[in-house]
CSV table of N, CA and C in Angstrom, one decimal:
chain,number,residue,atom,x,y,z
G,306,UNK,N,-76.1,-25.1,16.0
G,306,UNK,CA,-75.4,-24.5,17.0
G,306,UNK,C,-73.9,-24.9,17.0
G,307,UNK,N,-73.8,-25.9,16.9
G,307,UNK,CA,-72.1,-26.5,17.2
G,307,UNK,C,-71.3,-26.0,15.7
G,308,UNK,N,-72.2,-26.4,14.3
G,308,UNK,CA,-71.9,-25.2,13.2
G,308,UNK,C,-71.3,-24.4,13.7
G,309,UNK,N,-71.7,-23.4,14.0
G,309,UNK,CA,-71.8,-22.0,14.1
G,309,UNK,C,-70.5,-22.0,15.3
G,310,UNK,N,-70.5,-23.0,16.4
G,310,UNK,CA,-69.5,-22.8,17.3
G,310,UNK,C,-68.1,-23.1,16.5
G,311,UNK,N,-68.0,-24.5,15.9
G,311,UNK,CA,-67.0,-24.9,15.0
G,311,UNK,C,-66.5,-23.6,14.0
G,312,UNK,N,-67.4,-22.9,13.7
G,312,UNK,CA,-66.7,-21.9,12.6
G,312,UNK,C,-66.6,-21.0,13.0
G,313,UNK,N,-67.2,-20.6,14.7
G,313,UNK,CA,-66.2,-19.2,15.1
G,313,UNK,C,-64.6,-19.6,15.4
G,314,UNK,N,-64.5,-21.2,16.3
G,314,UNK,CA,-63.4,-21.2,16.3
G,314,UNK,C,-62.3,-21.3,15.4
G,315,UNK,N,-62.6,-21.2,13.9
G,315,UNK,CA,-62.1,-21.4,13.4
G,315,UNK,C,-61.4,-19.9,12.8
G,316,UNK,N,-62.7,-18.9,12.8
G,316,UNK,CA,-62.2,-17.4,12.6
G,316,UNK,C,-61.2,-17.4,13.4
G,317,UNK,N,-61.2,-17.4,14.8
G,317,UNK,CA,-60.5,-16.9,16.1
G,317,UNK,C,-59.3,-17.6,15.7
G,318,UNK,N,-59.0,-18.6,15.4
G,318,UNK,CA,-57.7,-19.4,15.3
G,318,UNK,C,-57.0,-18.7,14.0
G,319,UNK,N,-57.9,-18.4,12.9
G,319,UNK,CA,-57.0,-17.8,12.1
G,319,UNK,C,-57.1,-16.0,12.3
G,320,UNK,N,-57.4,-15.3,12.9
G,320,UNK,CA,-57.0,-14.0,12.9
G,320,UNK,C,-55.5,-14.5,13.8
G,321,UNK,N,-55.6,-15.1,14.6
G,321,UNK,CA,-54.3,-15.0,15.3
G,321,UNK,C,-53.1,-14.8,14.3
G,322,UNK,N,-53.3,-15.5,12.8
G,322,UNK,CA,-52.1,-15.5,11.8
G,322,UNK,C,-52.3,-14.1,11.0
G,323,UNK,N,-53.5,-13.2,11.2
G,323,UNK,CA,-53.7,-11.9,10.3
G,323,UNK,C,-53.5,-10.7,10.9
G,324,UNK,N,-52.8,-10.0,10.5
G,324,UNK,CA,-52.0,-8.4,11.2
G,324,UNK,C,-52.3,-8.0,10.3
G,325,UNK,N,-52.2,-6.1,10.3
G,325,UNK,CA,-52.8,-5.0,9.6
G,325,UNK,C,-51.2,-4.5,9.4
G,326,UNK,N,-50.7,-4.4,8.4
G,326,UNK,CA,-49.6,-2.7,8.3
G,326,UNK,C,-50.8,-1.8,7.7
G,327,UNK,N,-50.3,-0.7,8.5
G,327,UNK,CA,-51.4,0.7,8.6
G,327,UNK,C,-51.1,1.3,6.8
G,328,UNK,N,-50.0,1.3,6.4
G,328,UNK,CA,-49.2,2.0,5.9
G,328,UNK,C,-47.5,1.3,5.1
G,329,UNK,N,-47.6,2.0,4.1
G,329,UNK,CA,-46.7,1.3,3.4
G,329,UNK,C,-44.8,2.2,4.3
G,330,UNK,N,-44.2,1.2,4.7
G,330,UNK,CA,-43.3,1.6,5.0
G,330,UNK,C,-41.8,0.8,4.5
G,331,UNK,N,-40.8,1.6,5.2
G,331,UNK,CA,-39.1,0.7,5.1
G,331,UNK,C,-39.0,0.7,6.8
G,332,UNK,N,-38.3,-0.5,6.3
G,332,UNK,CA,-37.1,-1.0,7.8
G,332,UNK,C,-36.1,-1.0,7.5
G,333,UNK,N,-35.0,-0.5,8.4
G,333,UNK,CA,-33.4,-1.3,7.8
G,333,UNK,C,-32.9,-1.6,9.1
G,334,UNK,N,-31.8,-2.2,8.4
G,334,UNK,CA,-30.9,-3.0,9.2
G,334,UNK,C,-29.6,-2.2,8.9
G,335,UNK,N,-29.1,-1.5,9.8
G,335,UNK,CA,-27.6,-1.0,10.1
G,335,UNK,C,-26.6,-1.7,10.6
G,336,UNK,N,-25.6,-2.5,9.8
G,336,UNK,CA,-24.5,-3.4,10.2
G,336,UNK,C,-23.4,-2.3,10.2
G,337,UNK,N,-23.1,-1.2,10.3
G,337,UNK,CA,-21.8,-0.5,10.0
G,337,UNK,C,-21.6,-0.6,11.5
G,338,UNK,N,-19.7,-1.1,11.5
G,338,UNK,CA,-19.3,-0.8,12.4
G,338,UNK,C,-19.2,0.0,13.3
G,339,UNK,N,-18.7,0.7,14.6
G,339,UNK,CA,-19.3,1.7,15.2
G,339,UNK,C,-18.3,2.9,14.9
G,340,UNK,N,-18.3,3.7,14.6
G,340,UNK,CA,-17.9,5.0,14.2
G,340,UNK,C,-16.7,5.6,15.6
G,341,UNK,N,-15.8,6.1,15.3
G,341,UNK,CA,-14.4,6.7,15.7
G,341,UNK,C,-14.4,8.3,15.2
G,342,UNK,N,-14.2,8.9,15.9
G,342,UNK,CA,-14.3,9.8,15.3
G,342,UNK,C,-13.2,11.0,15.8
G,343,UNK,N,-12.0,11.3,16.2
G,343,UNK,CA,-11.1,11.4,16.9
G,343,UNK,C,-11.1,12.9,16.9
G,344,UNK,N,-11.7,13.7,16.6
G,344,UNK,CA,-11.7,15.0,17.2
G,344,UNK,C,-13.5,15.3,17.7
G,345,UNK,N,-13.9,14.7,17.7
G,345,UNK,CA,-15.1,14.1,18.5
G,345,UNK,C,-15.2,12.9,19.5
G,346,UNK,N,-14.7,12.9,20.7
G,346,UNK,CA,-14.3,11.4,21.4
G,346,UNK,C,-15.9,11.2,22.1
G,347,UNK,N,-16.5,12.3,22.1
G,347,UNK,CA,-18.0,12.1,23.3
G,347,UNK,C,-19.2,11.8,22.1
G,348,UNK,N,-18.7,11.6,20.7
G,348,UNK,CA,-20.0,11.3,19.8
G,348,UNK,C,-19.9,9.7,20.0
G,349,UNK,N,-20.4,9.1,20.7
G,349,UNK,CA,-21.1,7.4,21.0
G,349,UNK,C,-21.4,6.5,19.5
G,350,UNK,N,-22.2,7.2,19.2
G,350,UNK,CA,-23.3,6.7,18.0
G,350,UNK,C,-23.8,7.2,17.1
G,351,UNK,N,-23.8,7.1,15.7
G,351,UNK,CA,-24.6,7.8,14.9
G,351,UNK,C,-25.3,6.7,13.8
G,352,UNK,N,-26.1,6.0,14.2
G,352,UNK,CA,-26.9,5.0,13.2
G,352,UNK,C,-28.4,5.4,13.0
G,353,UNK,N,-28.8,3.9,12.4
G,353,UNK,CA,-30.3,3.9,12.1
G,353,UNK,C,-31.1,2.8,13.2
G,354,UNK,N,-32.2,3.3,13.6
G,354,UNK,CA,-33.1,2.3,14.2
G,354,UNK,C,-33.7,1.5,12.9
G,355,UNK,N,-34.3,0.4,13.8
G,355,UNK,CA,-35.2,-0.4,12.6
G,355,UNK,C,-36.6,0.1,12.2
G,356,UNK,N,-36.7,0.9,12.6
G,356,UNK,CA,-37.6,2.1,12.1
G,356,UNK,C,-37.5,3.0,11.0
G,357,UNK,N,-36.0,3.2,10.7
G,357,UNK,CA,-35.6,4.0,9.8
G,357,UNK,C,-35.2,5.5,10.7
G,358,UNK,N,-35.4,5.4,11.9
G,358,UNK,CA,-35.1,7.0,12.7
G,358,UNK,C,-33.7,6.8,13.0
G,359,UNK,N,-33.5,7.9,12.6
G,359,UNK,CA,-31.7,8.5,12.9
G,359,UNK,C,-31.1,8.4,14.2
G,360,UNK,N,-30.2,7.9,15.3
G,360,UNK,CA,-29.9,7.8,16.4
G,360,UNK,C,-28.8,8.3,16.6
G,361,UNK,N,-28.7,9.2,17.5
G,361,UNK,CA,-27.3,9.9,17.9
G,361,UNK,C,-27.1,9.5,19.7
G,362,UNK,N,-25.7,9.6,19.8
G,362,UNK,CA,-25.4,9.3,21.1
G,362,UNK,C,-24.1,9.7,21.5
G,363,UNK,N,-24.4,10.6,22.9
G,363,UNK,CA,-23.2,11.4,23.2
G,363,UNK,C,-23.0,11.1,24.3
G,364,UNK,N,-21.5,11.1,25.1
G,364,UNK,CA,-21.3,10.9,26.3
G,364,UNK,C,-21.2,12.2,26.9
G,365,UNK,N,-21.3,13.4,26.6
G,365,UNK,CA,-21.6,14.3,27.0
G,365,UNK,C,-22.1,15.4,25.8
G,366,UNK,N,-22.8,16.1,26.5
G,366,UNK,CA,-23.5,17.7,26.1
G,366,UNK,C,-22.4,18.2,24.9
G,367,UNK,N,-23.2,18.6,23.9
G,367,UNK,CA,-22.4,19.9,22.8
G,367,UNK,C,-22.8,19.9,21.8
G,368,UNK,N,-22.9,21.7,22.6
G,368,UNK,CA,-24.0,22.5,21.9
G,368,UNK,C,-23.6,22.8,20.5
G,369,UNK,N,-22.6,22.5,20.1
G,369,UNK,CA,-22.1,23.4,18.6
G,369,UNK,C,-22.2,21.9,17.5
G,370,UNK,N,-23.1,21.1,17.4
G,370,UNK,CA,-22.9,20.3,16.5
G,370,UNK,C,-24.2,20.2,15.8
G,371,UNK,N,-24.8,20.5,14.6
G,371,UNK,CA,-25.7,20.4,13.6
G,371,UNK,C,-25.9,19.6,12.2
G,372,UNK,N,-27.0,18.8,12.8
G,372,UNK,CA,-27.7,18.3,11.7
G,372,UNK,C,-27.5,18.3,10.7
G,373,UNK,N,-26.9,18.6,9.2
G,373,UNK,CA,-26.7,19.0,8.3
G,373,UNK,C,-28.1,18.4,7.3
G,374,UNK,N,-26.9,17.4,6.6
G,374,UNK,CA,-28.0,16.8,5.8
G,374,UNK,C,-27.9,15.1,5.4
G,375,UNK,N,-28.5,14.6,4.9
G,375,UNK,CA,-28.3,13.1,4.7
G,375,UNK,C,-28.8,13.2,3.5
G,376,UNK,N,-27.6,12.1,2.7
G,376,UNK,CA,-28.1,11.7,1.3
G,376,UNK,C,-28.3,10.2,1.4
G,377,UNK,N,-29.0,9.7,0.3
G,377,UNK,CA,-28.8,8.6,0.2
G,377,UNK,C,-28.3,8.0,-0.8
G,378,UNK,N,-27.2,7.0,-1.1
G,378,UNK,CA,-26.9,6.7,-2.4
G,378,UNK,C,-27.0,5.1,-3.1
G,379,UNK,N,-27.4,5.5,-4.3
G,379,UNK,CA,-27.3,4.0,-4.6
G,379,UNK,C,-25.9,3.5,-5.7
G,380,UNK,N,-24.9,2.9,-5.3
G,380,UNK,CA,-23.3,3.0,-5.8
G,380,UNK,C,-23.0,4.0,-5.6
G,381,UNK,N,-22.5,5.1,-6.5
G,381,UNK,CA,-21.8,6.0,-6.3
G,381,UNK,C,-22.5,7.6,-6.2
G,382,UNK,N,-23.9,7.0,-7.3
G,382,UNK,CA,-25.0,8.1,-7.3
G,382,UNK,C,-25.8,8.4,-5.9
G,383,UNK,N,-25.6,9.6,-6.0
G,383,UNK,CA,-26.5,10.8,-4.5
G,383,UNK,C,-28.0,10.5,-5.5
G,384,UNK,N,-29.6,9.7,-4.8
G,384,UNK,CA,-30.5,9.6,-5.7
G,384,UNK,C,-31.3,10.0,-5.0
G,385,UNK,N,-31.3,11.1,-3.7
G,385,UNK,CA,-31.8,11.8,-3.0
G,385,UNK,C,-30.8,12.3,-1.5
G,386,UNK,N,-31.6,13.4,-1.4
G,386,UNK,CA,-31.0,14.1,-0.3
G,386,UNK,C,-31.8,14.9,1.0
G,387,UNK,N,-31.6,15.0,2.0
G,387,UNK,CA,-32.7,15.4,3.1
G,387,UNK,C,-32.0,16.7,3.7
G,388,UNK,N,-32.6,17.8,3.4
G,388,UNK,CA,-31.9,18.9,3.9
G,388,UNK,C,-32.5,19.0,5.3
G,389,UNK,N,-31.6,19.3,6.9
G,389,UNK,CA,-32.4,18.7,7.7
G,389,UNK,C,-32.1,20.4,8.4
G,390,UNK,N,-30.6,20.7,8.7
G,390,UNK,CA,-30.0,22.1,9.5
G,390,UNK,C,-30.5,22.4,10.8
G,391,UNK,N,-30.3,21.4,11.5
G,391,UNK,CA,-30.8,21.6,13.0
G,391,UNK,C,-29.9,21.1,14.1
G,392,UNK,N,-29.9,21.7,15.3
G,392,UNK,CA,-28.5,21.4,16.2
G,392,UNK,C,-29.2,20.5,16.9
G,393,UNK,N,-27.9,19.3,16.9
G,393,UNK,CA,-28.4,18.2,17.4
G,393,UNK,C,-29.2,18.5,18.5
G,394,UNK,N,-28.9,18.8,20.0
G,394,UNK,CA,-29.9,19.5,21.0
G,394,UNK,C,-31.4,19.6,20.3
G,395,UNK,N,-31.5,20.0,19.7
G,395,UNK,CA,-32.9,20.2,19.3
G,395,UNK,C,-34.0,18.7,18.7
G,396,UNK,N,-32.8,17.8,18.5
G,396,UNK,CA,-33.7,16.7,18.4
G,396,UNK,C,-34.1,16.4,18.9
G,397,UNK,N,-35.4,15.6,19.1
G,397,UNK,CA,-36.5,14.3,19.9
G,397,UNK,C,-35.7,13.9,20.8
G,398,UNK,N,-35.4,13.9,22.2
G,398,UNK,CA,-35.1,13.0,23.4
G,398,UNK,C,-35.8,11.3,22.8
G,399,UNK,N,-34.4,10.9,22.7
G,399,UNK,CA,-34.9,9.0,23.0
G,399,UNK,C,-34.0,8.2,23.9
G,400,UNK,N,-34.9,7.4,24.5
G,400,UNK,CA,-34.7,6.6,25.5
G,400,UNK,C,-34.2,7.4,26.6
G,401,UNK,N,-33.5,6.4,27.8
G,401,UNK,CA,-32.7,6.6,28.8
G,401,UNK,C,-31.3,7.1,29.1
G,402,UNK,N,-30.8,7.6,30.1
G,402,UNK,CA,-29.2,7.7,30.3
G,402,UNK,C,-29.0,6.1,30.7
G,403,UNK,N,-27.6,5.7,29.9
G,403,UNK,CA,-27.0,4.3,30.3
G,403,UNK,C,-25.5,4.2,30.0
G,404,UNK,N,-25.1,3.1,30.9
G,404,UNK,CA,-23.7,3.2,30.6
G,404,UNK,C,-23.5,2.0,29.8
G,405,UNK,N,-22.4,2.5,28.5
G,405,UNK,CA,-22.3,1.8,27.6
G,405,UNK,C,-20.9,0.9,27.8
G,406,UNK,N,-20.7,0.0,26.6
G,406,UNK,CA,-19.6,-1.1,27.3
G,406,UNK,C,-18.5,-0.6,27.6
G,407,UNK,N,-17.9,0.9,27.5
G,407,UNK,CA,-16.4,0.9,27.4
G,407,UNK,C,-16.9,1.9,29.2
G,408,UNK,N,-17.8,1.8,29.5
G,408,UNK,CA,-17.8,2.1,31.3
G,408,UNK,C,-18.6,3.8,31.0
G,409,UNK,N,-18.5,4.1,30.1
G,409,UNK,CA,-18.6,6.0,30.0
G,409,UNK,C,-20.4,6.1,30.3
G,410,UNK,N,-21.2,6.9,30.9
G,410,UNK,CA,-22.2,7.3,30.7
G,410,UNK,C,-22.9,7.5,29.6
G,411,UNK,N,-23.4,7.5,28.6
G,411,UNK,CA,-24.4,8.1,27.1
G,411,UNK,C,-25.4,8.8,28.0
G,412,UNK,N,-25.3,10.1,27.9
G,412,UNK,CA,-26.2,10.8,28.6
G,412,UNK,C,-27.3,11.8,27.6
G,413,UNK,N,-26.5,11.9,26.6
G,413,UNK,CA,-27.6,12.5,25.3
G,413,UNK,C,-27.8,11.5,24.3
G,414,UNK,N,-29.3,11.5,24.1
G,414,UNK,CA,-29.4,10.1,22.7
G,414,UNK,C,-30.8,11.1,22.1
G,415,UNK,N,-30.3,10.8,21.0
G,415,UNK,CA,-31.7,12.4,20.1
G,415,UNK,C,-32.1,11.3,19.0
G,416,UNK,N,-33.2,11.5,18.8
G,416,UNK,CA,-33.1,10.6,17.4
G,416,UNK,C,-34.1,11.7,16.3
G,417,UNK,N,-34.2,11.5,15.1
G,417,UNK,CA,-34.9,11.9,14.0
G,417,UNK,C,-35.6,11.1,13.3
G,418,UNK,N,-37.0,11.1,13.0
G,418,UNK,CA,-37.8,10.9,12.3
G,418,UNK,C,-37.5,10.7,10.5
G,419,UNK,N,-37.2,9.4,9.9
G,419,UNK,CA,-36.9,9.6,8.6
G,419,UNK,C,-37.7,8.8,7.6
G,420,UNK,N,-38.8,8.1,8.3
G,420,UNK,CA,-39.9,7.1,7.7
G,420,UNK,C,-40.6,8.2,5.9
G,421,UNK,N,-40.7,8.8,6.5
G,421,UNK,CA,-41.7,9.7,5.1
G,421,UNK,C,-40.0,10.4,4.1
G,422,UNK,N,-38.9,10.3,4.4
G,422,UNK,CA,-38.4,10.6,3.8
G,422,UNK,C,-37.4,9.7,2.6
G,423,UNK,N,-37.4,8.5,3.5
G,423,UNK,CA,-37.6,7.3,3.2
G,423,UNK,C,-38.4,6.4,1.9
G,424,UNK,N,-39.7,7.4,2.3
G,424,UNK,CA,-40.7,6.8,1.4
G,424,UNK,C,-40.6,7.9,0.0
G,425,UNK,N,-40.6,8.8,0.1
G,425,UNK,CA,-40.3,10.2,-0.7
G,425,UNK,C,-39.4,9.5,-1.8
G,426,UNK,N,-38.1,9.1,-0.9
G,426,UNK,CA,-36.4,9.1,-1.8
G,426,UNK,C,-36.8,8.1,-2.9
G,427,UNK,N,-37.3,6.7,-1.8
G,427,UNK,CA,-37.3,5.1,-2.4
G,427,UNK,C,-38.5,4.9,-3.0
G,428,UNK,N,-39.6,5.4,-2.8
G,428,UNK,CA,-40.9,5.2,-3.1
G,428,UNK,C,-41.7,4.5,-2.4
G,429,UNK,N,-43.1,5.7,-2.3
G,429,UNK,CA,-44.6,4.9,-2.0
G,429,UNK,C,-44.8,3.8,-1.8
G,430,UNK,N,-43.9,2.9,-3.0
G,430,UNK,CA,-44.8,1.9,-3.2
G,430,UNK,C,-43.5,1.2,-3.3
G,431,UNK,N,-42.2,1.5,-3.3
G,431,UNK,CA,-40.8,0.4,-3.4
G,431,UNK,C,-40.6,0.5,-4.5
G,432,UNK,N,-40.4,1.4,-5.1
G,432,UNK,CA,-40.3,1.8,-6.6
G,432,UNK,C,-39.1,1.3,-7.2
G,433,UNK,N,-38.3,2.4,-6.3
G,433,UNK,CA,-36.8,2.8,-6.2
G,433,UNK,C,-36.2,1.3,-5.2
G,434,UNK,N,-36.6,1.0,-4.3
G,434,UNK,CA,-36.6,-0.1,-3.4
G,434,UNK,C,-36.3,-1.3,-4.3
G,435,UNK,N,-37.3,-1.6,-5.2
G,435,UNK,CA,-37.2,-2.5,-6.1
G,435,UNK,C,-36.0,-2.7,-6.9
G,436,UNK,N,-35.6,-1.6,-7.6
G,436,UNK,CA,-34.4,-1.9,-8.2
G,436,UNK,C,-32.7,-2.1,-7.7
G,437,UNK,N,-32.7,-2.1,-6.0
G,437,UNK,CA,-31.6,-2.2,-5.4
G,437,UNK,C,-30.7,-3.3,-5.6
G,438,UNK,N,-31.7,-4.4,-6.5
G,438,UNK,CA,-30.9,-5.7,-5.8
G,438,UNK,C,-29.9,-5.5,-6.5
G,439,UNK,N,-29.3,-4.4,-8.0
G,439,UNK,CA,-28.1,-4.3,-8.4
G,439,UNK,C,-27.0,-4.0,-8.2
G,440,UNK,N,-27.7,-3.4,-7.3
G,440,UNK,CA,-26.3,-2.1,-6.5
G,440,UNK,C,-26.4,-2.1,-5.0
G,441,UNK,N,-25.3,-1.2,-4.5
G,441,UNK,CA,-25.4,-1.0,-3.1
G,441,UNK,C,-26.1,0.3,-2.7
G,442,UNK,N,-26.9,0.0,-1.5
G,442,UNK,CA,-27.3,1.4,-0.6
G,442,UNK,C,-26.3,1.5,0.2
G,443,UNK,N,-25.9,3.0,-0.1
G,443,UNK,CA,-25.7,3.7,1.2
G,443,UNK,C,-26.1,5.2,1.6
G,444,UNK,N,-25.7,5.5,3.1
G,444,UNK,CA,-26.4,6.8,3.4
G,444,UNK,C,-25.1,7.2,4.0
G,445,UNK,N,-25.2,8.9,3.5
G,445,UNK,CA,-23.9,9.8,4.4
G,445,UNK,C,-25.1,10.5,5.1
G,446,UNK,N,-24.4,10.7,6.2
G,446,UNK,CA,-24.7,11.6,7.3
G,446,UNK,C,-24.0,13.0,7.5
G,447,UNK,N,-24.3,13.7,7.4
G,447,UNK,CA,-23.5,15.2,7.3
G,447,UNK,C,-23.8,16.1,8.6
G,448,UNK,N,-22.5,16.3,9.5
G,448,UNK,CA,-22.7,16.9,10.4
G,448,UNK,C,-21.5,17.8,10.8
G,449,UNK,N,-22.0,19.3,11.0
G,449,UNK,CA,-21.6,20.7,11.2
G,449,UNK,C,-21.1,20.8,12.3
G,450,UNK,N,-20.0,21.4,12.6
G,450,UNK,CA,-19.5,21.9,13.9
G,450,UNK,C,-19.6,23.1,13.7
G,451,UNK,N,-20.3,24.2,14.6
G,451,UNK,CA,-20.4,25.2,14.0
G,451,UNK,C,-19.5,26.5,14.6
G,452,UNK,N,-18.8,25.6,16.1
G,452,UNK,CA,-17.5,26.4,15.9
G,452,UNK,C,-16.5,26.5,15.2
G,453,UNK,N,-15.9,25.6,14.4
G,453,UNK,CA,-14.7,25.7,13.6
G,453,UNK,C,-15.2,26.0,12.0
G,454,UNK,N,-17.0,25.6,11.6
G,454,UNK,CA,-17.7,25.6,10.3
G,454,UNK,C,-17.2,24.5,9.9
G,455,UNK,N,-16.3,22.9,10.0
G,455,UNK,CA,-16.3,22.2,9.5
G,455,UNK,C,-17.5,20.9,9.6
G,456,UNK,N,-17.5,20.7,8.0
G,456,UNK,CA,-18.8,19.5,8.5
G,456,UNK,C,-17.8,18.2,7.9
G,457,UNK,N,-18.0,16.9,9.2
G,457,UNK,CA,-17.6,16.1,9.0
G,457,UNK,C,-18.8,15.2,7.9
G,458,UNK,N,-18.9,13.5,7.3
G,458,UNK,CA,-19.5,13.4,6.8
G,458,UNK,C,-19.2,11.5,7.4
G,459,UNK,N,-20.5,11.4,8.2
G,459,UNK,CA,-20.5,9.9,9.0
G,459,UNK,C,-21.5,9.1,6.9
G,460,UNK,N,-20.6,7.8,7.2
G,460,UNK,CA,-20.7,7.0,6.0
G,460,UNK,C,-21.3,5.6,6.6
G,461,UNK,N,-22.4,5.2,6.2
G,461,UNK,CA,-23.3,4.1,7.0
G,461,UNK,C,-23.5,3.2,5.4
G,462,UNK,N,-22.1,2.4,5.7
G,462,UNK,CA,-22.1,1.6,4.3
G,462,UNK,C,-22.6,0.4,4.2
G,463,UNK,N,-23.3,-0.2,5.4
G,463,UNK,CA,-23.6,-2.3,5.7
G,463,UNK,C,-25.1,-2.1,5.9
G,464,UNK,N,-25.3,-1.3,5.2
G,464,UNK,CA,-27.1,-1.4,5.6
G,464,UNK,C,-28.0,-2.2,4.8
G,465,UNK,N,-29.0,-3.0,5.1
G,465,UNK,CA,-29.7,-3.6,4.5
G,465,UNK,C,-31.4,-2.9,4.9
G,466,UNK,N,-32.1,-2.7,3.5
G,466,UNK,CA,-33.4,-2.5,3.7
G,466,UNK,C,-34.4,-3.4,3.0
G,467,UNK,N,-35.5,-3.0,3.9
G,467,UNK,CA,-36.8,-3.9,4.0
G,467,UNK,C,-38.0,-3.0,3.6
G,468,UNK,N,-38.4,-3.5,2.5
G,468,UNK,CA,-40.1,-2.7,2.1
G,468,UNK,C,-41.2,-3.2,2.3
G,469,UNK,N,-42.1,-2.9,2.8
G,469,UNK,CA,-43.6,-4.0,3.6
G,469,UNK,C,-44.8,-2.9,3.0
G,470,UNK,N,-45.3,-3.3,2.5
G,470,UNK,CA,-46.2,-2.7,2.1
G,470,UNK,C,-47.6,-2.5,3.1
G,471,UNK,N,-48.2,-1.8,3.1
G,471,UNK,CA,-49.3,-1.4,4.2
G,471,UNK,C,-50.7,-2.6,3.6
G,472,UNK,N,-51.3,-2.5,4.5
G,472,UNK,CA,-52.8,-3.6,4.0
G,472,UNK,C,-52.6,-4.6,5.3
G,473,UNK,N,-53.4,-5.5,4.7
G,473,UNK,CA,-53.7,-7.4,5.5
G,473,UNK,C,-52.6,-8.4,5.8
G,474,UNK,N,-52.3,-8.9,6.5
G,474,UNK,CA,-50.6,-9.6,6.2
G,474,UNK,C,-50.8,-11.0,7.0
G,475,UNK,N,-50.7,-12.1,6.3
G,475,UNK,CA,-50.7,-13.3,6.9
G,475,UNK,C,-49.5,-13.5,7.5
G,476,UNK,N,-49.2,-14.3,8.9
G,476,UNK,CA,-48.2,-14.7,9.5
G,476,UNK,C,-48.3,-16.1,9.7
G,477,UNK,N,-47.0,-17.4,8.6
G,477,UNK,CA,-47.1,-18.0,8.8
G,477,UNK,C,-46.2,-18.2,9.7
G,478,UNK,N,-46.3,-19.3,11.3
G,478,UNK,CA,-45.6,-19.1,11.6
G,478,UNK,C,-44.0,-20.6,11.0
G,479,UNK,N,-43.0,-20.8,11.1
G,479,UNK,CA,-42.2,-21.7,10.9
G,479,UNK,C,-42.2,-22.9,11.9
G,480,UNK,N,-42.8,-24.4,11.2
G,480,UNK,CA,-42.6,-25.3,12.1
G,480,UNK,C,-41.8,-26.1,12.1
């Protein structure tokens, strides 16, 4: 009996260090500065979550601005592209209304789903992921005003990514 007690506690102590990823995915990290954009003063934000989902952020409403497309590059090479053509409005509602540091409201925040596209460009399995450590990533953002037809092109150059493969995952922690 005390056996048997001794080695459950011993399961119980170690799941605490074993997690599941469901699924093979990327994270990144977006270090780009924050974007200016002077004939757009109410576009806030256009980055990446650590999810890989697209984030947009306006201090006010407008309606004439569309999605275009996103490439991603590695150096100078375009080694995938995401044809997306949808007006911002129409994206996923994320989060709350908040006021940001410079006092203004952010009262639209949209974000986009880019996890499977992600996996598509870079690979399943970190294919393409794997071979980065030569070069740089980066991603343009391509977005349409579709009053004037000009598309500006937001450049997200400080990004760093992460590939985790899906399965069993031990967590040691650091002591």
């Amino acid at each position: 009996m005390i056996l048997i007690t001794i080695f459950s506690l011993i399961i119980i102590f170690l799941l605490q260090f074993i997690y599941l990823v469901p699924e093979n995915r990327y994270r990144i990290s977006d270090q780009t500065q924050e974007i200016i954009l002077e004939d757009y003063p109410e576009l806030k934000e256009v980055s990446f979550m650590y999810s890989t989902d697209l984030l947009i952020e306006f201090y006010k409403k407008r309606d004439n601005l569309e999605l275009e497309k996103i490439n991603f590059r590695i150096n100078d090479e375009v080694i995938g592209t995401i044809e997306i053509n949808k007006n911002i409005n129409d994206l996923e509602n994320f989060g709350q209304t908040y006021t940001a540091n410079n006092g203004k409201k952010v009262v639209i925040r949209k974000s986009y789903p880019l996890q499977k596209e992600f996996l598509r460009i870079l690979g399943k399995n970190g294919e393409v992921y794997d071979s980065l450590e030569d070069g740089r990533f980066y991603i343009d953002i391509y977005i349409k005003d579709l009053k004037t037809n000009k598309t500006f092109v937001i450049n997200r150059n400080n990004i760093f990514l992460e590939f985790e493969s899906g399965g069993p995952k031990v967590f040691l922690p650091n002591i």
